[in-house]
Short mmCIF file of C-alpha atoms and ligand atoms in Angstrom, two decimals:
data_model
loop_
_atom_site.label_atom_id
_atom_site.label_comp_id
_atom_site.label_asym_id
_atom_site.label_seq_id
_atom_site.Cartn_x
_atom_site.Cartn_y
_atom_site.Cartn_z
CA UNK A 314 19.42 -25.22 38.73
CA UNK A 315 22.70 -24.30 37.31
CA UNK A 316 22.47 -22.68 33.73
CA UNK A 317 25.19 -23.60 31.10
CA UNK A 318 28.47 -22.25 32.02
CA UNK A 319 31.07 -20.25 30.13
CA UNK A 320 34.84 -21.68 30.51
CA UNK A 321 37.74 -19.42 30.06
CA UNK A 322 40.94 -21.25 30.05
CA UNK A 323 44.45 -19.33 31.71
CA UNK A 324 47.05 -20.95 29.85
CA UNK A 325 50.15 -21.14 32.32
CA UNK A 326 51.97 -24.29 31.92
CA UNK A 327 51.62 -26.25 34.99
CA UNK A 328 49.57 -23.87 36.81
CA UNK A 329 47.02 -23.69 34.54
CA UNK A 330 43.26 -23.22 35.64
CA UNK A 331 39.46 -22.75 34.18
CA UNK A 332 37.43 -19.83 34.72
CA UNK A 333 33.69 -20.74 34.67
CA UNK A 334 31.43 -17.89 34.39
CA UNK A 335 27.66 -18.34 34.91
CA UNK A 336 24.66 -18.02 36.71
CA UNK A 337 23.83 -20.64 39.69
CA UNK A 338 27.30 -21.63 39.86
CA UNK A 339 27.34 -21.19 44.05
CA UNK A 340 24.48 -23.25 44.70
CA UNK A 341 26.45 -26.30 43.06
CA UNK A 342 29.83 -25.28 44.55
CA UNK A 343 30.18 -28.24 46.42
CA UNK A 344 29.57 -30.66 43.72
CA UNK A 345 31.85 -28.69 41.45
CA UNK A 346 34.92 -28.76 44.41
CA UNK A 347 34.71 -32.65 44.69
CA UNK A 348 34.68 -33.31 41.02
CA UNK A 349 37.50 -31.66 40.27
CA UNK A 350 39.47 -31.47 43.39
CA UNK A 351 38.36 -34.99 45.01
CA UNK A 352 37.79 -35.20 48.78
CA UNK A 353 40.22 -32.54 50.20
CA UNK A 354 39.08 -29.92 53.67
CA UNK A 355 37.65 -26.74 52.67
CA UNK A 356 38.75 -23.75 54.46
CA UNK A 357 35.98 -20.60 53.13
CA UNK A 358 37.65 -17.55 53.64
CA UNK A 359 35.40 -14.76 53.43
CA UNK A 360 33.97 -10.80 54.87
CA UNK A 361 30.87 -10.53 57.14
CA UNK A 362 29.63 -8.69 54.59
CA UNK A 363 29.45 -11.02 52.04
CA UNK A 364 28.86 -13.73 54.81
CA UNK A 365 25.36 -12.40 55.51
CA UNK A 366 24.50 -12.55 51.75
CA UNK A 367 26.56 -16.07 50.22
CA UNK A 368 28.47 -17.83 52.95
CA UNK A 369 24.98 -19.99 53.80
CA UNK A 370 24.48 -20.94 50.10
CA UNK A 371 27.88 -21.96 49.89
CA UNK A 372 28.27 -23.94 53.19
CA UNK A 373 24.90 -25.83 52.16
CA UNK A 374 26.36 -26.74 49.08
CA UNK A 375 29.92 -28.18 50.58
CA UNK A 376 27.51 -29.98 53.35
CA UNK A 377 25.46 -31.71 50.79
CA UNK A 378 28.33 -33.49 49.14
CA UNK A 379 29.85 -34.30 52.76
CA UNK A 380 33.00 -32.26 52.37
CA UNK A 381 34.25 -31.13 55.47
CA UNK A 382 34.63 -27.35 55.88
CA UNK A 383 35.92 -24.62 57.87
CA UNK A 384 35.02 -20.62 57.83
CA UNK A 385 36.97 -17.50 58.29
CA UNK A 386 35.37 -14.38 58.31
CA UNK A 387 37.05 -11.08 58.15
CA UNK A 388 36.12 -7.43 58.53
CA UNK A 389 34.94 -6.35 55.17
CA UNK A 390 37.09 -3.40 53.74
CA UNK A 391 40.87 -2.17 52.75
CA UNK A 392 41.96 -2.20 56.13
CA UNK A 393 41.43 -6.19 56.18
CA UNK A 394 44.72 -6.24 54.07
CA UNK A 395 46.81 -6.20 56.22
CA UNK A 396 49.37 -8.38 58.27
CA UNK A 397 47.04 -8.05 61.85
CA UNK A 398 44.56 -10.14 59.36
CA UNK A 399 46.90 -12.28 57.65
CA UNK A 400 48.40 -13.62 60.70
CA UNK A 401 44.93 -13.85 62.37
CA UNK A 402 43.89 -16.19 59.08
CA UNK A 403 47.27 -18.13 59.67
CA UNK A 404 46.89 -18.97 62.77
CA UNK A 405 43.11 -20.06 62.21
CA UNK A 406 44.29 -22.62 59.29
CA UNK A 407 46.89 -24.06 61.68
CA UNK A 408 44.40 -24.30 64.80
CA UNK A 409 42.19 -26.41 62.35
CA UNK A 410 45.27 -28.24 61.15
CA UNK A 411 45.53 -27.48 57.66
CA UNK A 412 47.24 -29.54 55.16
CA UNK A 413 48.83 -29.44 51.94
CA UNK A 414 46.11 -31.19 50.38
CA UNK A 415 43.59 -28.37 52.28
CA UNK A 416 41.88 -26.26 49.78
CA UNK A 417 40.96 -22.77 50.34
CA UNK A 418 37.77 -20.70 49.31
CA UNK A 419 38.43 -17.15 48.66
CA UNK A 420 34.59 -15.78 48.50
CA UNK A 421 34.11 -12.25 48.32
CA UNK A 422 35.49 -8.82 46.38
CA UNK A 423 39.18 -8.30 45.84
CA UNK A 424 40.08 -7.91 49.39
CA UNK A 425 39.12 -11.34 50.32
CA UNK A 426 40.82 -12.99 47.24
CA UNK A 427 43.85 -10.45 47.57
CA UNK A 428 44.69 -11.53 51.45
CA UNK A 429 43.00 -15.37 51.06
CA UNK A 430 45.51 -15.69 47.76
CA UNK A 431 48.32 -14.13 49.92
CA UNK A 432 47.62 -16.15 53.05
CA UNK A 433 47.46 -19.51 50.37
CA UNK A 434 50.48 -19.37 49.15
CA UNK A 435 52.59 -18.44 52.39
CA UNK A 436 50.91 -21.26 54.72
CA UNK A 437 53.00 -24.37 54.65
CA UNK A 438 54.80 -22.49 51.40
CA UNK A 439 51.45 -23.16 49.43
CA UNK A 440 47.71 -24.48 49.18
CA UNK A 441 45.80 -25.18 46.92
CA UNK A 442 42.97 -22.16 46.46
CA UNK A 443 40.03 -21.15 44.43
CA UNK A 444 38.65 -17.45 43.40
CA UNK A 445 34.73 -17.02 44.64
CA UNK A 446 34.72 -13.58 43.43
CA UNK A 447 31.76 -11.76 44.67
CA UNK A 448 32.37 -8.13 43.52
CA UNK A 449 32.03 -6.91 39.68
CA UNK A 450 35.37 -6.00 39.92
CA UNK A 451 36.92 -9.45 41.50
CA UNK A 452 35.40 -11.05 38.89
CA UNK A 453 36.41 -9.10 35.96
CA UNK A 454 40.02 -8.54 37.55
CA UNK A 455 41.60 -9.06 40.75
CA UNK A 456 39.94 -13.10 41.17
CA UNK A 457 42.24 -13.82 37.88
CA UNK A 458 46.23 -13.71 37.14
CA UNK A 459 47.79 -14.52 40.27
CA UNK A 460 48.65 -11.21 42.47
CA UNK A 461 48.03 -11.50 45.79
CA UNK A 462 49.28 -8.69 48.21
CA UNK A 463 48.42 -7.07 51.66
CA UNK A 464 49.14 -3.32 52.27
CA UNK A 465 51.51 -1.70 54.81
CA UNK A 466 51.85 1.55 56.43
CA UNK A 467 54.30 2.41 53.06
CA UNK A 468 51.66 1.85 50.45
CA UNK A 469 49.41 -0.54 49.05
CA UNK A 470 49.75 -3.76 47.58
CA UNK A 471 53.47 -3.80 49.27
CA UNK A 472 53.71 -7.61 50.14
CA UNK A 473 52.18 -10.41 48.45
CA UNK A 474 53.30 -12.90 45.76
CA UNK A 475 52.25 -13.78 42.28
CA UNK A 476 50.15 -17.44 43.36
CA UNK A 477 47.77 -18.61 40.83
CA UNK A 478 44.32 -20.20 42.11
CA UNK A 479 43.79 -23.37 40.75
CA UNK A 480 40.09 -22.55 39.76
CA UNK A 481 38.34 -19.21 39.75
CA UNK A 482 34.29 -19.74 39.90
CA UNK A 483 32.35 -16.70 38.54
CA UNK A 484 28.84 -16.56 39.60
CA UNK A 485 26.49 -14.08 38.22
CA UNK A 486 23.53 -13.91 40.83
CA UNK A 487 25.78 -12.73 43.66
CA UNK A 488 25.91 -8.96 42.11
CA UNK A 489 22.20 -8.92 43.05
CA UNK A 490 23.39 -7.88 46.42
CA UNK A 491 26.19 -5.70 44.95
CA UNK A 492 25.84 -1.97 46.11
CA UNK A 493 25.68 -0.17 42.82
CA UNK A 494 28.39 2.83 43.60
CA UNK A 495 30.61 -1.00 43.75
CA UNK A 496 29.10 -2.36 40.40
CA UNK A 497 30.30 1.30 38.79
CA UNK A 498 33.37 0.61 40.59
CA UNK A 499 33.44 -2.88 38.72
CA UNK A 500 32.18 -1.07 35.26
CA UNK A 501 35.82 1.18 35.49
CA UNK A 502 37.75 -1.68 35.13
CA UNK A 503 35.78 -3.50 32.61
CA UNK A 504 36.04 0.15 30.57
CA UNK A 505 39.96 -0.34 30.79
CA UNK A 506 39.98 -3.82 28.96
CA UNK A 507 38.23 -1.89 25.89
CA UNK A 508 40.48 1.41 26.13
CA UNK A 509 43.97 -0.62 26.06
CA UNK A 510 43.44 -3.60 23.63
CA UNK A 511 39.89 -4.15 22.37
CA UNK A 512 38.15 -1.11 20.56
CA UNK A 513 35.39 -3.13 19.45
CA UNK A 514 34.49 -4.44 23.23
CA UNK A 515 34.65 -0.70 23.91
CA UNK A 516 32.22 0.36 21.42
CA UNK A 517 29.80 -2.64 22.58
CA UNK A 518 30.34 -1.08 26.30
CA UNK A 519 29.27 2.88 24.47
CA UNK A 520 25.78 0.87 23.77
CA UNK A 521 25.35 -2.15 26.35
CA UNK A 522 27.19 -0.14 29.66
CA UNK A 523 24.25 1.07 30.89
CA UNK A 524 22.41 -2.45 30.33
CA UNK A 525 25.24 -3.82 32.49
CA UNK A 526 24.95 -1.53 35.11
CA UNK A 527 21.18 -1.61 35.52
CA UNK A 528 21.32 -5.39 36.04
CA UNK A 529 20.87 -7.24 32.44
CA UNK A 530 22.65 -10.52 33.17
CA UNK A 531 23.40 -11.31 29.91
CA UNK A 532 24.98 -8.24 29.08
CA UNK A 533 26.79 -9.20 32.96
CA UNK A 534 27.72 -11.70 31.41
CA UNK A 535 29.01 -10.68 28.08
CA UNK A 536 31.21 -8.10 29.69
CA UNK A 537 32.93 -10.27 32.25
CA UNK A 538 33.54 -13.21 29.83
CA UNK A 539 35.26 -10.69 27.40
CA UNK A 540 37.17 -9.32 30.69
CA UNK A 541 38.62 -12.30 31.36
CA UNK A 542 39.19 -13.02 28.02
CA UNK A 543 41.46 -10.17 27.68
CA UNK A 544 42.80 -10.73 31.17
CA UNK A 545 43.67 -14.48 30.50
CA UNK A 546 45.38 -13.74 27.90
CA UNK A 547 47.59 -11.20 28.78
CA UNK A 548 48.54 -13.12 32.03
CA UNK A 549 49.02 -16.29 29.69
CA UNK A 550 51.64 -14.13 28.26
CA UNK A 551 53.42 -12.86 30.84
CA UNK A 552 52.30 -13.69 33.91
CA UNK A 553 55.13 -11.81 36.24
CA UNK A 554 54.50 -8.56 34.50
CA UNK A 555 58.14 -8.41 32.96
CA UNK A 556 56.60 -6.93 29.62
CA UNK A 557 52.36 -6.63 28.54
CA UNK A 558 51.32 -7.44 31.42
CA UNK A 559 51.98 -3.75 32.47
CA UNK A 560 49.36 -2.40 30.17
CA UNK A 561 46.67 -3.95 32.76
CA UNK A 562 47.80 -1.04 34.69
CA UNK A 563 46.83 1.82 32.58
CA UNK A 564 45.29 4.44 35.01
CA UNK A 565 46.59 2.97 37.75
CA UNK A 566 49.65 4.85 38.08
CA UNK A 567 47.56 7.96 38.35
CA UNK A 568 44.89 6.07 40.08
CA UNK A 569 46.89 5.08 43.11
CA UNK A 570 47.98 8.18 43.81
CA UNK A 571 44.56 9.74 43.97
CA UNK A 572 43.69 6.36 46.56
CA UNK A 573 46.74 7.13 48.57
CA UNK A 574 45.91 10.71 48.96
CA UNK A 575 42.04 9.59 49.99
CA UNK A 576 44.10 7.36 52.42
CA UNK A 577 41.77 4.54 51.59
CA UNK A 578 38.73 5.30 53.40
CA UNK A 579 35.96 4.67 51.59
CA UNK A 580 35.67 8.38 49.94
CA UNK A 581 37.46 6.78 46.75
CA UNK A 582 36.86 3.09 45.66
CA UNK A 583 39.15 1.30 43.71
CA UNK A 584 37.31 1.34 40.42
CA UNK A 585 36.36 5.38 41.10
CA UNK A 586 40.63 6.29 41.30
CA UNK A 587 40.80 4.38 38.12
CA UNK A 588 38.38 6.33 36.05
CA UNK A 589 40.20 9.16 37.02
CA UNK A 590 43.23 7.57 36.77
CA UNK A 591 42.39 6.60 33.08
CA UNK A 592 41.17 10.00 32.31
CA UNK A 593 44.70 11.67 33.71
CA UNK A 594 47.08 9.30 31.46
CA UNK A 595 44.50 9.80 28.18
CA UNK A 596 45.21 13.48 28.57
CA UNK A 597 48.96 12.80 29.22
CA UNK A 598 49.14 10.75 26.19
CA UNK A 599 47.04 14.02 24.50
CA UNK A 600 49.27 16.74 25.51
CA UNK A 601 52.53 14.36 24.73
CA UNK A 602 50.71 14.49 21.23
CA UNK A 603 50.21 10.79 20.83
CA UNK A 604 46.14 10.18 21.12
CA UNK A 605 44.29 12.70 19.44
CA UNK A 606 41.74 14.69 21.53
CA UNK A 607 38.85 13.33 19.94
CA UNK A 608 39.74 10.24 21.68
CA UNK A 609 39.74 11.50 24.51
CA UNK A 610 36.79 13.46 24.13
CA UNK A 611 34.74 10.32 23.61
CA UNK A 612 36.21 8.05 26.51
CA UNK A 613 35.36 11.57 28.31
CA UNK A 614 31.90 10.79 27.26
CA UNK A 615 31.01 7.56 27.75
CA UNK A 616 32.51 7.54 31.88
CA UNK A 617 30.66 10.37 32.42
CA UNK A 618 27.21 9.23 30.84
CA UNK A 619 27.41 5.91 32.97
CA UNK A 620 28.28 8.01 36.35
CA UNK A 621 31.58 7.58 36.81
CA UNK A 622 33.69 10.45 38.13
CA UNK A 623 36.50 11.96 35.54
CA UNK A 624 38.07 14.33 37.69
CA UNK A 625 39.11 15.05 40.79
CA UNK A 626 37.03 18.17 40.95
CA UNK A 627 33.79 15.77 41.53
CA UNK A 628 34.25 15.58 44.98
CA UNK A 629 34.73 19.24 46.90
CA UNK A 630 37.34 17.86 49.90
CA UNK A 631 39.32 16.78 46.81
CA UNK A 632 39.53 20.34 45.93
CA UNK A 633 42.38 20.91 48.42
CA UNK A 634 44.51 18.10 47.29
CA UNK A 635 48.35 19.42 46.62
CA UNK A 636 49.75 18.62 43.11
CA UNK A 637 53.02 17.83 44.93
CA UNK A 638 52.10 15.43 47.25
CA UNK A 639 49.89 13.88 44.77
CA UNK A 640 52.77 13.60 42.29
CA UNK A 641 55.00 12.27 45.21
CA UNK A 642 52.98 9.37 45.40
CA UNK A 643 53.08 8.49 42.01
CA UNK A 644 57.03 8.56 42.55
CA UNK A 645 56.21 5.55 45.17
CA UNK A 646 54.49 3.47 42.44
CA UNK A 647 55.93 -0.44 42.40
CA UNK A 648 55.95 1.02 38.68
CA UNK A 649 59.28 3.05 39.17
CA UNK A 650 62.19 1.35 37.38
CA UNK A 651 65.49 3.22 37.48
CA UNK A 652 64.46 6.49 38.81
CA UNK A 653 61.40 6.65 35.79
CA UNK A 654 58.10 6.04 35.82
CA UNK A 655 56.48 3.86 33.93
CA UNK A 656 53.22 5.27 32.68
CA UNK A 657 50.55 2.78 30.22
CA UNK A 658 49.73 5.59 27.36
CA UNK A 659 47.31 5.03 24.72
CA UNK A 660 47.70 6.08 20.77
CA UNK A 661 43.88 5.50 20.37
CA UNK A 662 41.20 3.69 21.93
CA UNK A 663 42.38 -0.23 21.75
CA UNK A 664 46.14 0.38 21.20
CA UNK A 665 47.99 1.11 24.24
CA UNK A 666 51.65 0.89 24.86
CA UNK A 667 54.09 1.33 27.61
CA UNK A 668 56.76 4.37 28.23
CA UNK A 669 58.79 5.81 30.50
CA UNK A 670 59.96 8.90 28.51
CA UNK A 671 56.99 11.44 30.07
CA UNK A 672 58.28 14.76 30.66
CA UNK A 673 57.21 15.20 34.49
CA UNK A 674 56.02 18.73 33.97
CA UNK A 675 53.43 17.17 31.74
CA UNK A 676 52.58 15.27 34.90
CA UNK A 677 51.87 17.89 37.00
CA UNK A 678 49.58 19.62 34.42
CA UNK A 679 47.51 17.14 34.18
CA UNK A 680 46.87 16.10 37.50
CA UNK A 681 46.32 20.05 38.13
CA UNK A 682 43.72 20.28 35.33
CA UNK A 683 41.65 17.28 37.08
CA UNK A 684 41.87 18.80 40.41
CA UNK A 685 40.40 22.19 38.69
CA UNK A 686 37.92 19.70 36.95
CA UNK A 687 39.60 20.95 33.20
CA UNK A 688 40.24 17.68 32.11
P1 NAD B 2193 36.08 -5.27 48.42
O1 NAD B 2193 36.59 -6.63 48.43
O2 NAD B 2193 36.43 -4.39 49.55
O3 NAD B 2193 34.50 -5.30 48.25
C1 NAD B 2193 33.78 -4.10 48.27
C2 NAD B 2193 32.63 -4.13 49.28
O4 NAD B 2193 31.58 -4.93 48.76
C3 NAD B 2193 33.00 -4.75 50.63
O5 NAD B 2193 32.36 -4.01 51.62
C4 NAD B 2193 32.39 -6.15 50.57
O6 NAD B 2193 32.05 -6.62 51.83
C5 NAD B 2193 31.17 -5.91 49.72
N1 NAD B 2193 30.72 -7.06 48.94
C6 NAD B 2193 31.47 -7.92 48.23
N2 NAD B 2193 30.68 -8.75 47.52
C7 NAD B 2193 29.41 -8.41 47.81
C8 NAD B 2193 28.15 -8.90 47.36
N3 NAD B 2193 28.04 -9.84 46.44
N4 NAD B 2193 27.04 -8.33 47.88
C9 NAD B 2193 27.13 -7.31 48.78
N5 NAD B 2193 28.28 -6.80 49.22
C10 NAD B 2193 29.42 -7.34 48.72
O7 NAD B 2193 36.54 -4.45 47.11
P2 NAD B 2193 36.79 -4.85 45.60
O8 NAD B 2193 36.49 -3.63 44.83
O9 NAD B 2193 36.17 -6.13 45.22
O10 NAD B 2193 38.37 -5.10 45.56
C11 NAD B 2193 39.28 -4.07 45.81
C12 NAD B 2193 40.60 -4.69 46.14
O11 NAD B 2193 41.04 -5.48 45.04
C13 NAD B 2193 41.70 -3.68 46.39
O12 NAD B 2193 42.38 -4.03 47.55
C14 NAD B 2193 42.62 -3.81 45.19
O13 NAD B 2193 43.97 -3.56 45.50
C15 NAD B 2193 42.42 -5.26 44.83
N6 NAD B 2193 42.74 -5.58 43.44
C16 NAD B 2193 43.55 -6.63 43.22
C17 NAD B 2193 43.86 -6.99 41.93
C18 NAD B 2193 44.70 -8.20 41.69
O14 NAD B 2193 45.09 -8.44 40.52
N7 NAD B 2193 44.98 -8.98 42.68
C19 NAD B 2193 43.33 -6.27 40.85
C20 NAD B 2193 42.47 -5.19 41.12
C21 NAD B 2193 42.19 -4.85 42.44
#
């Protein structure tokens, strides 16, 4: 039986959509679909990971309200974001004659929703799709604000397109299957949503983080409604990231660097390159003189007491890394504007702000301190 929901709204005009957070919500997926969206094909796109875990609670669902349904699987991973997939999904929506009135099922982590989104809004220039979001971190970012994007040989992220979902369904129970070193890589993100706007959600994460990450579902569920909260919200307000939305990068800048240098492979996740990520630009915005170190100190704290790495010293074939090369990819960031990086600074825990005035020397120092494991 479904247990009372939790609905977030995304306020975007015309393109606005619900959140619903809750446990149960999969099991009445197919109910849910034809309510709001009326009889329309469902195309699931998800990985064969998550397939042997969700896909046959979701298909029996669809079944039992006699909505017709197709399923694309994909390898599970980074590599699955690419155009080799996207062009594989294509031509699998045409084969089974999509329409404009098709809807598609993005169920699974971030890669799923990231290339489903992408591969929604390019076939016949846009269908109608809905965020399953199967990963801690899908659902407490990448499932909501639009950005879809596959990678290239260049960099990550490279080519997409900002294409709202029309629904994004949050259900609890599926992080029961969740690998914990990916619920961690969740917790990162949900840490960021404290560190650059709400210092009261961080201090409930310094006493209810480890409740999350040990399985408590209402403290689950108290952190990704407050996620999305946030998220909604800033999205609501600029949803093409031509102002705030920026701050939703903070640690990124340095995060994606450390990713590209692990060339994706599975030796840094996502969530793991943003801890560290957040820990570089905290000590940036210490040594530029604008957080005090006691801030620091305690953000310091709290990653490490949950188990998430803070620098790069944690893993020894990090050790090697080059400052250089490291600080060339930052240089490729889609955050460069006129020659300057932008970097997401905060002057205290809940008050972050955006600047490109950061003396690159400053840069280096930093990154070199978390390579020596200083920082
Ligand atoms: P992911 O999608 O690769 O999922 C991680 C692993 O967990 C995969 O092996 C997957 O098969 C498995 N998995 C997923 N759900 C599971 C479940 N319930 N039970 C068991 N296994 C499960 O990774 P992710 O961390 O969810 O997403 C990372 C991606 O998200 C990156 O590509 C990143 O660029 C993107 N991202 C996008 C946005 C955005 O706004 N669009 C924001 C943040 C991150």
């Amino acid at each position: 039986m479904m247990k009372s929901e939790e609905i977030i709204p995304v306020n975007l005009g015309d393109r606005s959509y619900e959140i619903c957070v809750g446990s149960g919500i999969l099991e009445t997926i197919g109910v849910s679909l034809l309510k709001r969206f009326g009889v329309r094909k469902i195309f699931i796109v998800t990985d064969h990971e998550v397939a042997t875990h969700w896909l046959g609670l979701v298909v029996a669902s669809i079944k039992k309200v006699g909505l017709k349904y197709e399923v694309a699987s994909i390898p599970s991973g980074e590599g699955s974001k690419s155009f080799y997939q996207l062009e594989g999904l294509l031509n699998q929506f045409f084969e089974a004659r999509i329409a404009r009135d098709g809807l598609i099922v993005a169920l699974g982590g971030g890669v799923v929703g990231d290339l489903a989104g992408f591969a929604a809004a390019v076939a016949l220039r846009g269908v109608d799709f809905v965020q399953v979001p199967t990963t801690l971190l899908a659902q407490v970012d990448s499932s909501v604000g639009g950005k879809t994007a596959i990678n290239t040989a260049q960099g990550k992220n490279l080519v997409g397109s900002f294409y709202q979902p029309r629904l994004v369904l949050i259900d609890t129970d599926v992080l029961d299957t969740l690998p914990q070193r990916q619920i961690l890589s969740g917790y990162a993100e949900i840490v960021k949503y404290g560190l650059i706007k709400n210092r009261q959600f961080f201090e409930w994460l310094e006493v209810n983080g480890k409740k999350i990450l040990s399985g408590d579902t209402e403290a689950r569920r108290t952190a990704i409604v407050e996620s999305c909260k946030t998220k909604a919200a800033i999205v609501g307000d600029d949803e093409k990231e031509t102002g705030e939305r920026a701050i939703l990068n903070f640690g990124h800048t340095f995060g994606h660097a450390f990713e590209a240098e692990a060339k994706f492979n599975g030796d840094l996740l996502h969530g793991e390159a943003v801890a560290l990520g957040m820990m570089a630009a905290l000590k940036l915005s210490k040594i530029t003189g604008i957080c005090n170190g006691q801030e620091v100190d305690r953000v310091n704290f709290h990653l490490q007491s949950v188990g998430l790495p803070v620098n790069l010293s944690f893993l020894d074939k990090f050790s090697g890394w080059n400052v250089d090369a490291l600080v060339k990819h930052i240089g490729h960031d889609k955050k460069v504007l006129d020659g300057k990086i932008r970097f997401i600074l905060l002057k205290e825990i809940g008050n972050s702000f955006i600047t490109s005035e950061v003396d690159p020397n400053n840069v280096s120092a930093v990154i070199s301190q978390s390579l020596e494991g200083r920082l």
